[in-house]
Short mmCIF file of C-alpha atoms and ligand atoms in Angstrom, two decimals:
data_model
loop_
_atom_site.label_atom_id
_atom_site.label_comp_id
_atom_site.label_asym_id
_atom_site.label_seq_id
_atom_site.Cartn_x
_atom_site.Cartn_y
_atom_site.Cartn_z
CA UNK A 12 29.51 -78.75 121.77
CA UNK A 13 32.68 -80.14 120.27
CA UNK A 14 36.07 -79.87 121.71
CA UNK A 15 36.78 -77.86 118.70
CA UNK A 16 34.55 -75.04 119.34
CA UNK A 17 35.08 -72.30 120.73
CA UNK A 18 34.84 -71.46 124.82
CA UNK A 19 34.99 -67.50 124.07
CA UNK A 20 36.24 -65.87 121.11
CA UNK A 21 39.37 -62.99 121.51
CA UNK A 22 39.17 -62.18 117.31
CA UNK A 23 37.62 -58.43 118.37
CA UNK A 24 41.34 -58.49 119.98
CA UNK A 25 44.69 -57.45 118.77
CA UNK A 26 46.84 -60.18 120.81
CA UNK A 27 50.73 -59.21 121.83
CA UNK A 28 53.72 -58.93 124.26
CA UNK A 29 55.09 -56.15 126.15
CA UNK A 30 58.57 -55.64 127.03
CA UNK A 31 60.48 -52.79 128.15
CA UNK A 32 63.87 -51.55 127.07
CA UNK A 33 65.90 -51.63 130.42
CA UNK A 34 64.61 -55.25 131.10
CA UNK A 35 65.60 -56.89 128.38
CA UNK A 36 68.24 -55.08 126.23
CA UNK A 37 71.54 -55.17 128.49
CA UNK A 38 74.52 -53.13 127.77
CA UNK A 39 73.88 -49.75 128.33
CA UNK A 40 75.58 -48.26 131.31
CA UNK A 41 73.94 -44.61 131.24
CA UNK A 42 70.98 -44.87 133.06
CA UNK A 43 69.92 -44.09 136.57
CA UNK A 44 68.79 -47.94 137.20
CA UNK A 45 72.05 -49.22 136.71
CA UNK A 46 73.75 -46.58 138.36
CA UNK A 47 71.33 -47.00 141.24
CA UNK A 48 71.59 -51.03 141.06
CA UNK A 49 75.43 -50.56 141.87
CA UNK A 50 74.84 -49.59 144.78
CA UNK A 51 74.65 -52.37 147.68
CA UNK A 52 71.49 -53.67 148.75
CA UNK A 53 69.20 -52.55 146.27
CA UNK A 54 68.25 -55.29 144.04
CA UNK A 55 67.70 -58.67 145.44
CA UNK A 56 69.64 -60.83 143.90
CA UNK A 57 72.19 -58.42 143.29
CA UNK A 58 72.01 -58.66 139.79
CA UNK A 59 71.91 -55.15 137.67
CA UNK A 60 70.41 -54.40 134.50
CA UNK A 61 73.38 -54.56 132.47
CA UNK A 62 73.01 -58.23 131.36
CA UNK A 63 69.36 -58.74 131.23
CA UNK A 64 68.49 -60.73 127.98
CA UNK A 65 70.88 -59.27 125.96
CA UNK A 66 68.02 -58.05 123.60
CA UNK A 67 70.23 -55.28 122.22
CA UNK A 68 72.00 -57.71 120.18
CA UNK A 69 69.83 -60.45 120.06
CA UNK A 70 66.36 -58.23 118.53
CA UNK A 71 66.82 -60.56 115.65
CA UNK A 72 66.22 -63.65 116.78
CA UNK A 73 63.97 -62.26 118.92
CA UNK A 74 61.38 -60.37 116.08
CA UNK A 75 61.91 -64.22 114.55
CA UNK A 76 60.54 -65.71 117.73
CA UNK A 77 57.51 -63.35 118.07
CA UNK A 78 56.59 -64.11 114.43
CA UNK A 79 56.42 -67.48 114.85
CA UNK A 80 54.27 -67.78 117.96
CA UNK A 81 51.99 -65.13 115.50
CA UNK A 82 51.87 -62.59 118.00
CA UNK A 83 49.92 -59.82 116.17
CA UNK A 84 51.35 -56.61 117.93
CA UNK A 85 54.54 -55.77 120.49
CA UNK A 86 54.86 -53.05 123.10
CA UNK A 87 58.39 -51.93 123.83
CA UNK A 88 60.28 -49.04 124.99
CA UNK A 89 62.74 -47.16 123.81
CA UNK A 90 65.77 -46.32 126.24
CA UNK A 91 66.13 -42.32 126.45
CA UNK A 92 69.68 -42.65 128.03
CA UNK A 93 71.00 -44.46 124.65
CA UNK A 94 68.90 -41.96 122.45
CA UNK A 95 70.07 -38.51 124.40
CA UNK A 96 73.35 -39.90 126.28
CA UNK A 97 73.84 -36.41 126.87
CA UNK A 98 71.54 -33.57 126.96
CA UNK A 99 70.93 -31.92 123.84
CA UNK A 100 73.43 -35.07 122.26
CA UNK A 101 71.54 -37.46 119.81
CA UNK A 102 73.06 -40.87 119.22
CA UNK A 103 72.27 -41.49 115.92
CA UNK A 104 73.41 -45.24 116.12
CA UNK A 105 70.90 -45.81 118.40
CA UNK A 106 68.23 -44.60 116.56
CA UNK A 107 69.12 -46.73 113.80
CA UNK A 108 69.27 -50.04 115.68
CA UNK A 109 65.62 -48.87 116.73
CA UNK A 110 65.27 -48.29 112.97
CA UNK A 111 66.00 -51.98 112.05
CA UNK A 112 64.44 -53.46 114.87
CA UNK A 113 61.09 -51.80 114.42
CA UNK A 114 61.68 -52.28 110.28
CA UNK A 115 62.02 -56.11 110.71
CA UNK A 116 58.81 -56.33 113.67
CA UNK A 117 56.40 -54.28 110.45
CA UNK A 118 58.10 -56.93 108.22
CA UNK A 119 56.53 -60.06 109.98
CA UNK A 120 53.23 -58.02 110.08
CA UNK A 121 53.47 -57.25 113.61
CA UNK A 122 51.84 -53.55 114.95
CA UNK A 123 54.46 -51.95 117.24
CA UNK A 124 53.70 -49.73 120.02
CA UNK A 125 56.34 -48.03 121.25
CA UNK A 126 56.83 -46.02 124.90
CA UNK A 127 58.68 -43.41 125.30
CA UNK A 128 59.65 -43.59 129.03
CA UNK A 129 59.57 -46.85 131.24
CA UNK A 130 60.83 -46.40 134.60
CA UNK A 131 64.49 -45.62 133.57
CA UNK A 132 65.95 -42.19 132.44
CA UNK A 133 69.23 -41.16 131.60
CA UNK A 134 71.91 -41.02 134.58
CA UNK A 135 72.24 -36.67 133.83
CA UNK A 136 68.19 -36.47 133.63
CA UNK A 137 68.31 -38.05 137.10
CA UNK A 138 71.54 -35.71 137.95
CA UNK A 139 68.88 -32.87 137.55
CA UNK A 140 66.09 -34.54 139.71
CA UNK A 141 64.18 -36.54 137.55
CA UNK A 142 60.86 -35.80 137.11
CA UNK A 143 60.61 -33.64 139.85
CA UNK A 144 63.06 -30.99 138.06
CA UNK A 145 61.35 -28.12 136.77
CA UNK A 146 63.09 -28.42 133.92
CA UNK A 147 61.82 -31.93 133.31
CA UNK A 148 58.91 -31.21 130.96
CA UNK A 149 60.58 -29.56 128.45
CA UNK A 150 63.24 -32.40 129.05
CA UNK A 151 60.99 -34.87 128.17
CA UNK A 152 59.02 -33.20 125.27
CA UNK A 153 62.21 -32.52 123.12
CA UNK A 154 63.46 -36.06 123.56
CA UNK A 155 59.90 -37.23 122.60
CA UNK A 156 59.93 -35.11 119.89
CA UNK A 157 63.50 -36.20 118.59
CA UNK A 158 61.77 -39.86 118.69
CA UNK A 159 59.00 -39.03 116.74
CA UNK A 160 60.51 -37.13 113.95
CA UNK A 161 63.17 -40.21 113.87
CA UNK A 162 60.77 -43.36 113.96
CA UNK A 163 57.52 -42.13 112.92
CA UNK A 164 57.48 -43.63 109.41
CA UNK A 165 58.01 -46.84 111.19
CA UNK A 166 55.67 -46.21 114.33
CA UNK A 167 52.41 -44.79 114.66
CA UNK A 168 51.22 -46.28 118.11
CA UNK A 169 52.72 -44.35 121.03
CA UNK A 170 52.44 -44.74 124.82
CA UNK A 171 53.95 -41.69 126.40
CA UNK A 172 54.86 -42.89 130.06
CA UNK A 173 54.64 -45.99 131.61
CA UNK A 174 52.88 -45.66 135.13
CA UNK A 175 53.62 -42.50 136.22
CA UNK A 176 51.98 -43.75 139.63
CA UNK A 177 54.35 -46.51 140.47
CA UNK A 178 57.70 -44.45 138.66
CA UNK A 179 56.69 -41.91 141.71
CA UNK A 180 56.07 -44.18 144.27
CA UNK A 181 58.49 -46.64 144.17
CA UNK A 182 61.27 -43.68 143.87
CA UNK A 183 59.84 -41.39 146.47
CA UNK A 184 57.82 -43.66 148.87
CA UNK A 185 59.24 -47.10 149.07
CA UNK A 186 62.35 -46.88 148.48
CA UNK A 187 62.15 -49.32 145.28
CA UNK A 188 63.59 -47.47 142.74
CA UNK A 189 66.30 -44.59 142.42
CA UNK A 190 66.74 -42.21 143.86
CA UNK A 191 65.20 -44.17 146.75
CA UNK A 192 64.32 -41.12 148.96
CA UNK A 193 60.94 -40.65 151.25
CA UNK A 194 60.33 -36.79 149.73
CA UNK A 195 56.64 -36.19 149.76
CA UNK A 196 57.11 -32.82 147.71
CA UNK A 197 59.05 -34.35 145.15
CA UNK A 198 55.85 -37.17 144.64
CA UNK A 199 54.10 -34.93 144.29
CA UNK A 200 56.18 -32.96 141.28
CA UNK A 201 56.87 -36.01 139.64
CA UNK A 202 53.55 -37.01 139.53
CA UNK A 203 52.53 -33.59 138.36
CA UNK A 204 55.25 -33.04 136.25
CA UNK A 205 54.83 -36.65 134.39
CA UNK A 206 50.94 -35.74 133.73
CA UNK A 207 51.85 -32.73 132.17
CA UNK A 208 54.44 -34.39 130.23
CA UNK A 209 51.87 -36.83 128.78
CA UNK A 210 48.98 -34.43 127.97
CA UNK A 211 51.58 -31.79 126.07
CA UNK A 212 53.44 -35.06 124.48
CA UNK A 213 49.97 -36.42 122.94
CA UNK A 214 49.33 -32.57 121.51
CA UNK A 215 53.08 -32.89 120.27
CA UNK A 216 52.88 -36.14 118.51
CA UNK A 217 49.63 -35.46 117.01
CA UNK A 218 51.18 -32.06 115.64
CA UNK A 219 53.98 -34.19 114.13
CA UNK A 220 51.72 -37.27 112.95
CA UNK A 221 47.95 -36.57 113.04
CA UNK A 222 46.68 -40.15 112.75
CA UNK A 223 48.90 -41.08 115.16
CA UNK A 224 47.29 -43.06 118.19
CA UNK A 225 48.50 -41.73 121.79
CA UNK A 226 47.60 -42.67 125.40
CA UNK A 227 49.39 -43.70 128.57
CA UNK A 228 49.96 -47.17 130.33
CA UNK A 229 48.10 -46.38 133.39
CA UNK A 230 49.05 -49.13 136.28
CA UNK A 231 45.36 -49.35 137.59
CA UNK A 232 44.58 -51.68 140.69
CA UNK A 233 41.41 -52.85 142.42
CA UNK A 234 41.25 -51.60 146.38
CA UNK A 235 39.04 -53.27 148.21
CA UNK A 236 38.49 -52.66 151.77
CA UNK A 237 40.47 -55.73 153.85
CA UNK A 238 36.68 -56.19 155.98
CA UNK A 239 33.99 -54.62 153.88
CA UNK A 240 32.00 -53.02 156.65
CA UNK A 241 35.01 -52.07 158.76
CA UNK A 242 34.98 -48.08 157.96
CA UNK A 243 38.68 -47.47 158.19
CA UNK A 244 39.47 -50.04 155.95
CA UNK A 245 36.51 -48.32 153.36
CA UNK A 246 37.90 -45.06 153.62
CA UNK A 247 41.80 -46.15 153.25
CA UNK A 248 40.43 -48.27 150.28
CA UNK A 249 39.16 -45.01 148.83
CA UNK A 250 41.51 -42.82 149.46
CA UNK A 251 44.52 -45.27 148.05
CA UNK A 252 42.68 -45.52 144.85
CA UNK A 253 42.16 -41.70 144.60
CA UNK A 254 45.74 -40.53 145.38
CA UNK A 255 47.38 -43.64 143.61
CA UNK A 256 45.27 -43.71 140.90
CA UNK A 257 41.89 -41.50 139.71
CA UNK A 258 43.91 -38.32 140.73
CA UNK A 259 46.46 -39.13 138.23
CA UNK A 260 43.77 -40.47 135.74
CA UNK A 261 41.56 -37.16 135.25
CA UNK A 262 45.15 -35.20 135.18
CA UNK A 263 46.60 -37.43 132.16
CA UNK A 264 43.08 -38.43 130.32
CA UNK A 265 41.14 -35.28 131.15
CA UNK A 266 43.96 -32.60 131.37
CA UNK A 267 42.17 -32.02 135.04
CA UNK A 268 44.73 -31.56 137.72
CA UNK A 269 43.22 -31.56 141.30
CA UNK A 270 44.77 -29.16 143.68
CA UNK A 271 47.13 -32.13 145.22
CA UNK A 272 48.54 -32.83 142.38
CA UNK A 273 49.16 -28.67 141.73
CA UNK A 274 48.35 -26.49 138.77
CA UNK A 275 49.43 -27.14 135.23
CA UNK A 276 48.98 -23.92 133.50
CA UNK A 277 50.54 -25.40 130.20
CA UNK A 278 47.43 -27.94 130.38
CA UNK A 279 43.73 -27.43 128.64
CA UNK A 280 41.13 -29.89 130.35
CA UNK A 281 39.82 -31.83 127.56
CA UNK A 282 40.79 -35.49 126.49
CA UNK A 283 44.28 -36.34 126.22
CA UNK A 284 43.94 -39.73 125.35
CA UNK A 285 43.07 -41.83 122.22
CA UNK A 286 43.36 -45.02 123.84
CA UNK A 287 42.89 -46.35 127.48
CA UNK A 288 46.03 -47.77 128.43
CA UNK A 289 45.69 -50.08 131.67
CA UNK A 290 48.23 -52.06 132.76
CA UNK A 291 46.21 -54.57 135.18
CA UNK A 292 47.66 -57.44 137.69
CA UNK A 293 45.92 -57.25 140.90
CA UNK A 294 43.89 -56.57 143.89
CA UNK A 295 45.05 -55.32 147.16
CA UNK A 296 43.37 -55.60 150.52
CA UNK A 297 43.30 -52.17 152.22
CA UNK A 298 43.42 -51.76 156.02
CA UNK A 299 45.48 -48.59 156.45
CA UNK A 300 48.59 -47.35 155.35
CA UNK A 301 49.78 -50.05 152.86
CA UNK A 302 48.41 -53.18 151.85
CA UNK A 303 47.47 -57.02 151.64
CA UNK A 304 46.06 -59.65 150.10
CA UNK A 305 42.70 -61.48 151.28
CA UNK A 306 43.49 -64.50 153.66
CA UNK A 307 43.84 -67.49 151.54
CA UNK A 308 43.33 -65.92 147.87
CA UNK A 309 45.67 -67.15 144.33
CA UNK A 310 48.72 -65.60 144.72
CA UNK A 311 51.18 -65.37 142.00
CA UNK A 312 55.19 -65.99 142.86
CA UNK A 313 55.72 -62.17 144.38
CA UNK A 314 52.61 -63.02 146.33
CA UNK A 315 50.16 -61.01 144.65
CA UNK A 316 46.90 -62.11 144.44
CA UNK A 317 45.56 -63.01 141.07
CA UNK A 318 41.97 -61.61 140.40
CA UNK A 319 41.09 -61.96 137.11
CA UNK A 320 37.78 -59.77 137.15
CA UNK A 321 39.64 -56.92 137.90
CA UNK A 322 40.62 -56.38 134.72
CA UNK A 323 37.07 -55.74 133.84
CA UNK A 324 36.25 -53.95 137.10
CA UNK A 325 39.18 -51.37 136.39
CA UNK A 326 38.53 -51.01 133.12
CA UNK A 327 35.17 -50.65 133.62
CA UNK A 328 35.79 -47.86 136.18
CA UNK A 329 38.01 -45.62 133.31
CA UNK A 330 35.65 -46.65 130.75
CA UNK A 331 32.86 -44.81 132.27
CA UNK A 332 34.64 -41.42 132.84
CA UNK A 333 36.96 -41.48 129.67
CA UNK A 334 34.71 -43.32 127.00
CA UNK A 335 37.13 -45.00 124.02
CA UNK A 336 38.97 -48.24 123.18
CA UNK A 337 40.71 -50.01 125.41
CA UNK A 338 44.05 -51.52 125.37
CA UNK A 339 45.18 -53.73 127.68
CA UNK A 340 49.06 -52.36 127.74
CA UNK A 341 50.15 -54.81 130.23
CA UNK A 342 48.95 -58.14 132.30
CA UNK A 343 50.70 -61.19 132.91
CA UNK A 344 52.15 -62.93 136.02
CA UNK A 345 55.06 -63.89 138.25
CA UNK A 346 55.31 -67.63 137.71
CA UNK A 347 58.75 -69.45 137.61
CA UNK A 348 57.55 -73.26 136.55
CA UNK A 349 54.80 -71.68 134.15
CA UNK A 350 52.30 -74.15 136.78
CA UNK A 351 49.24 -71.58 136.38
CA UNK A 352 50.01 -68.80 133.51
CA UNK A 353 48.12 -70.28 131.23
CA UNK A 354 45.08 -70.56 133.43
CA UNK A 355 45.64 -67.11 134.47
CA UNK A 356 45.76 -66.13 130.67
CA UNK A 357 42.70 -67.98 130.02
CA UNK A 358 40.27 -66.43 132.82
CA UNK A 359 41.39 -62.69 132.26
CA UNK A 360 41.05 -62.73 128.30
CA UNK A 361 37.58 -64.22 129.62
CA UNK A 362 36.74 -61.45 131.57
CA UNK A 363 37.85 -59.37 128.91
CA UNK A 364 35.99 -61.56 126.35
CA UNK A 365 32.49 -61.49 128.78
CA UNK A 366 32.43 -57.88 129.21
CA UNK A 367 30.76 -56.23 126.60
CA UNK A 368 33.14 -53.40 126.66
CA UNK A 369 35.38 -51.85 123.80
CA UNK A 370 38.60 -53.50 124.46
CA UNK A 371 41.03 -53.71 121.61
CA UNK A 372 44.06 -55.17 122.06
CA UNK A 373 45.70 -57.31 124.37
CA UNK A 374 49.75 -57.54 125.68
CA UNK A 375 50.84 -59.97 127.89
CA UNK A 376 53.49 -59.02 130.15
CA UNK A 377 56.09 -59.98 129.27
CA UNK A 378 57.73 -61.53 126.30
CA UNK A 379 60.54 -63.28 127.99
CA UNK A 380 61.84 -63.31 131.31
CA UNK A 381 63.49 -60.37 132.43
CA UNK A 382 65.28 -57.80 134.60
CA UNK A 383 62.28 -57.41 136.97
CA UNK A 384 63.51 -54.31 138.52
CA UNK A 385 64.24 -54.63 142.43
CA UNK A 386 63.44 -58.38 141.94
CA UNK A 387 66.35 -58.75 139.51
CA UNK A 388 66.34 -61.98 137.47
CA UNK A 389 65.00 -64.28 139.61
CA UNK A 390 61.04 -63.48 139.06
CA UNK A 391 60.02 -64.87 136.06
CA UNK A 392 57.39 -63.46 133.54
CA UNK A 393 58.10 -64.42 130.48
CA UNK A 394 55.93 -66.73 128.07
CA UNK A 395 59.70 -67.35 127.18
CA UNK A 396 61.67 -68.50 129.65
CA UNK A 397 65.59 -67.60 129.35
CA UNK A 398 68.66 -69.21 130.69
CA UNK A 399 70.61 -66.35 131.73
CA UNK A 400 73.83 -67.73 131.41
CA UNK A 401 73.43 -68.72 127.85
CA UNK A 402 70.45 -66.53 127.26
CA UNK A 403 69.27 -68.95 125.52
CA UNK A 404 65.16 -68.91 124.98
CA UNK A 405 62.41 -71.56 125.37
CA UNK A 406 59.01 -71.19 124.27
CA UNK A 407 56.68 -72.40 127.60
CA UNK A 408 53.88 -73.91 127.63
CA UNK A 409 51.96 -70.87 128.27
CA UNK A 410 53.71 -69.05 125.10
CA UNK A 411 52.17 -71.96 122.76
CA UNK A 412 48.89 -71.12 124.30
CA UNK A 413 48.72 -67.84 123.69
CA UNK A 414 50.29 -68.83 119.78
CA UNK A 415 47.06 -70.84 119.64
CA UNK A 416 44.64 -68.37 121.16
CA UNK A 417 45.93 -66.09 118.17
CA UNK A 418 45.46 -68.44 115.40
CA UNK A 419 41.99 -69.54 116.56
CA UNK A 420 41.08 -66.36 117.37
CA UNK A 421 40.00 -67.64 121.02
CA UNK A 422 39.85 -70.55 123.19
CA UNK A 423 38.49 -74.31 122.07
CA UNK A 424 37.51 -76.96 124.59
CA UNK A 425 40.36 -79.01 123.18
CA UNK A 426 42.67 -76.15 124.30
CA UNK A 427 41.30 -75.78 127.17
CA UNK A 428 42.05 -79.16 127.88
CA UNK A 429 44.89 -79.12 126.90
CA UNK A 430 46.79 -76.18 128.75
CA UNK A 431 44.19 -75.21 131.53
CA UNK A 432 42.33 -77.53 132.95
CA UNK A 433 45.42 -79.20 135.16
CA UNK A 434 46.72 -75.93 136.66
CA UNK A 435 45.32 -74.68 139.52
CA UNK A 436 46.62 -71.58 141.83
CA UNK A 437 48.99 -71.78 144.67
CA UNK A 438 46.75 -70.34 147.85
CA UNK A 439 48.18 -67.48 150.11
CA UNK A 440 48.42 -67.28 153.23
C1 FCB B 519 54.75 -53.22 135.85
C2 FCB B 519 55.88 -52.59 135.06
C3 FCB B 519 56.68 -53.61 134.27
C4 FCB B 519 56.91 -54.89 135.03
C5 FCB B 519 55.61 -55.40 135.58
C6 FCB B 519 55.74 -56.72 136.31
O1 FCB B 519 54.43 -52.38 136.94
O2 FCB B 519 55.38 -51.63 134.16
O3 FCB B 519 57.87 -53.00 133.86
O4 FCB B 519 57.84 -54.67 136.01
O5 FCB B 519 55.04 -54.45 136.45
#
């Protein structure tokens, strides 16, 4: 074999970046992150989303960067509070930024994907309770349907919430995200409130644009039990994964909603998805209530453990239940001096390149560095890095690998080589 040929191809793959509007845009003041990052305490570094990378004004030069690394598609999000400042008030200004923006991506021959809701809502949706509202279906689906009508000549790839799972946690059980409260009713009507969103959202944006391709990003995550024949660490293993994760999956993919999750009489069972959306990063070591990693494992920056086989093993999982393509709609890593992204990039496209199953696209998380929520600026996930206070941008390492990975549709030995073989993982604890 030469150096020249290839290790594993990715050309079955569309190849990307995902980014989401809070983290990177800046500027907007309307939203219940920022109003929740005010507060003292809450975000590490004390940072708040209002500078981020300044994407709002900088989408240009941005869309110019992404064409010339050849990425082939882009997942962002539009921001609801700049779309719907108030309720019932459209900002048509904002729309047409979004306009231009996703006019100039189609331009460079990049497929967009857009989301509709990432984490942040606007500041009055929160006023009313969020997702747990009652009123926060119809909320949602009139929004969605504003964006639809407005960018659908432009868009025709649509993820309609961004892990509902971790939005509800990290809001409701851990304190990680507004309004920061431990309210196990109000879990659970966010959680069943968000499904239903998604299932009537896909019917409503395949009534407005049949060919139209719809799904959710799903944040899946192996468990694995901490000991493997220790039976309270098999049974908390289980029981994460069904409440965190397969509860919520037959409720948004198969319009099923188990009796914790509560009845959705607006809902048909029957696939709501034309796309599996994943968004992958790790494994977790279950002992109890909350988790770990495995003694001694790769662990990322934030200390997660990186587990590249996962992404198949999850994927796999979904697969069988809800048969259809699969988009990887997020994966990437927490890693400040770029000393193992590539390697990580290399062994889960691997996976994904070994498996046999129907995955079709690919989007690295995340473009640049950006406003990692609670972490704030300092954890760093771009295949860009920025320089915050010149937000200035610089291609890493990693970023020319994955330009290269597009452009010969996979990975040579010379590559290889080249941008893998020298990193290795830092090692937990
Ligand atoms: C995911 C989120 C994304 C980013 C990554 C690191 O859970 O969807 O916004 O924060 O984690």
């Amino acid at each position: 074999m030469s150096a020249g040929d290839l290790l594993f191809s990715t050309s079955d793959l569309l190849i990307g970046v995902a980014t989401s509007a809070l983290q990177i845009e800046g500027g907007d003041r309307n939203n219940n992150w920022y109003d929740w990052s005010k507060l003292s305490r809450t975000i590490k570094d004390g940072s708040t989303p209002e500078r981020a990378t300044d994407h709002w004004r900088r989408w240009r030069e941005d869309t110019e960067l992404m064409a010339s690394l050849g990425l082939q598609t882009y997942r962002m999000s539009v921001e609801w509070s700049r779309i719907e400042p108030r309720p019932g008030e459209i900002d048509r200004a904002a729309l047409e930024r979004y306009r231009q923006e996703l006019q100039a991506i189609r331009d460079v021959g990049i497929v967009p994907l857009v989301t509709l809701h990432h984490f942040s809502q606007p500041s009055w949706f929160q006023g009313l309770g969020g997702f747990s509202s009652p009123y926060a279906v119809d909320r949602f689906l009139s929004f969605a349907s504003v964006v639809v009508k407005e960018l659908g000549d432009l868009v025709s790839d649509w993820v309609t919430i961004n892990e509902p799972n971790v939005h509800a946690v990290q809001s409701y059980l851990f304190n990680e995200g507004p309004p920061a409260r431990r309210d196990f009713a109000a879990l659970r009507q966010v959680l069943r409130h968000m499904a239903r969103a998604h299932c009537r959202a896909y019917h409503l944006i395949h009534g407005l644009q049949p060919d139209a391709k719809v799904g959710a990003a799903h944040h899946a995550r192996v468990f694995a039990p901490r000991t493997a024949r220790n039976p309270v660490h098999r049974a908390a293993a289980y029981v994460d994964r069904q409440l965190f994760q397969e509860i919520l999956a037959d409720a948004m993919l198969g319009g099923r909603f188990h009796r914790l999750l509560g009845p959705a009489p607006d809902v048909t069972p029957g696939p709501h998805y034309d796309f599996l959306g994943i968004n992958y990063y790790s494994r977790s070591a279950v002992r109890g209530i909350g988790d770990g990693t495995f003694p001694g494992v790769p662990v990322n920056d934030l200390g997660w453990e990186i587990y590249p086989q996962g992404v198949v093993e999850v994927a796999a999982d979904l697969h069988a239940r809800y048969p259809g393509p699969i988009w990887i709609t997020e994966n990437g890593t927490a890693d400040g001096l770029d000393r193992f992204r590539s390697r990580f990039i290399y062994e889960h496209l691997q996976q994904i390149a070994a498996s046999g199953l129907p995955f079709e696209r690919y989007y690295h998380w995340c473009f640049v560095d950006n406003w990692e929520w609670t972490e704030g600026e300092a954890m760093r996930f771009g295949i860009v890095a920025n320089d915050y206070d010149t937000q200035e941008r610089t291609v890493r390492d990693s970023g020319r690998f994955l330009e290269q990975i597009i452009a010969h549709g996979g990975v040579t030995g010379s590559m290889y080589e080249e941008f893998v073989a020298g990193q290795t993982y830092p090692l937990g604890p």
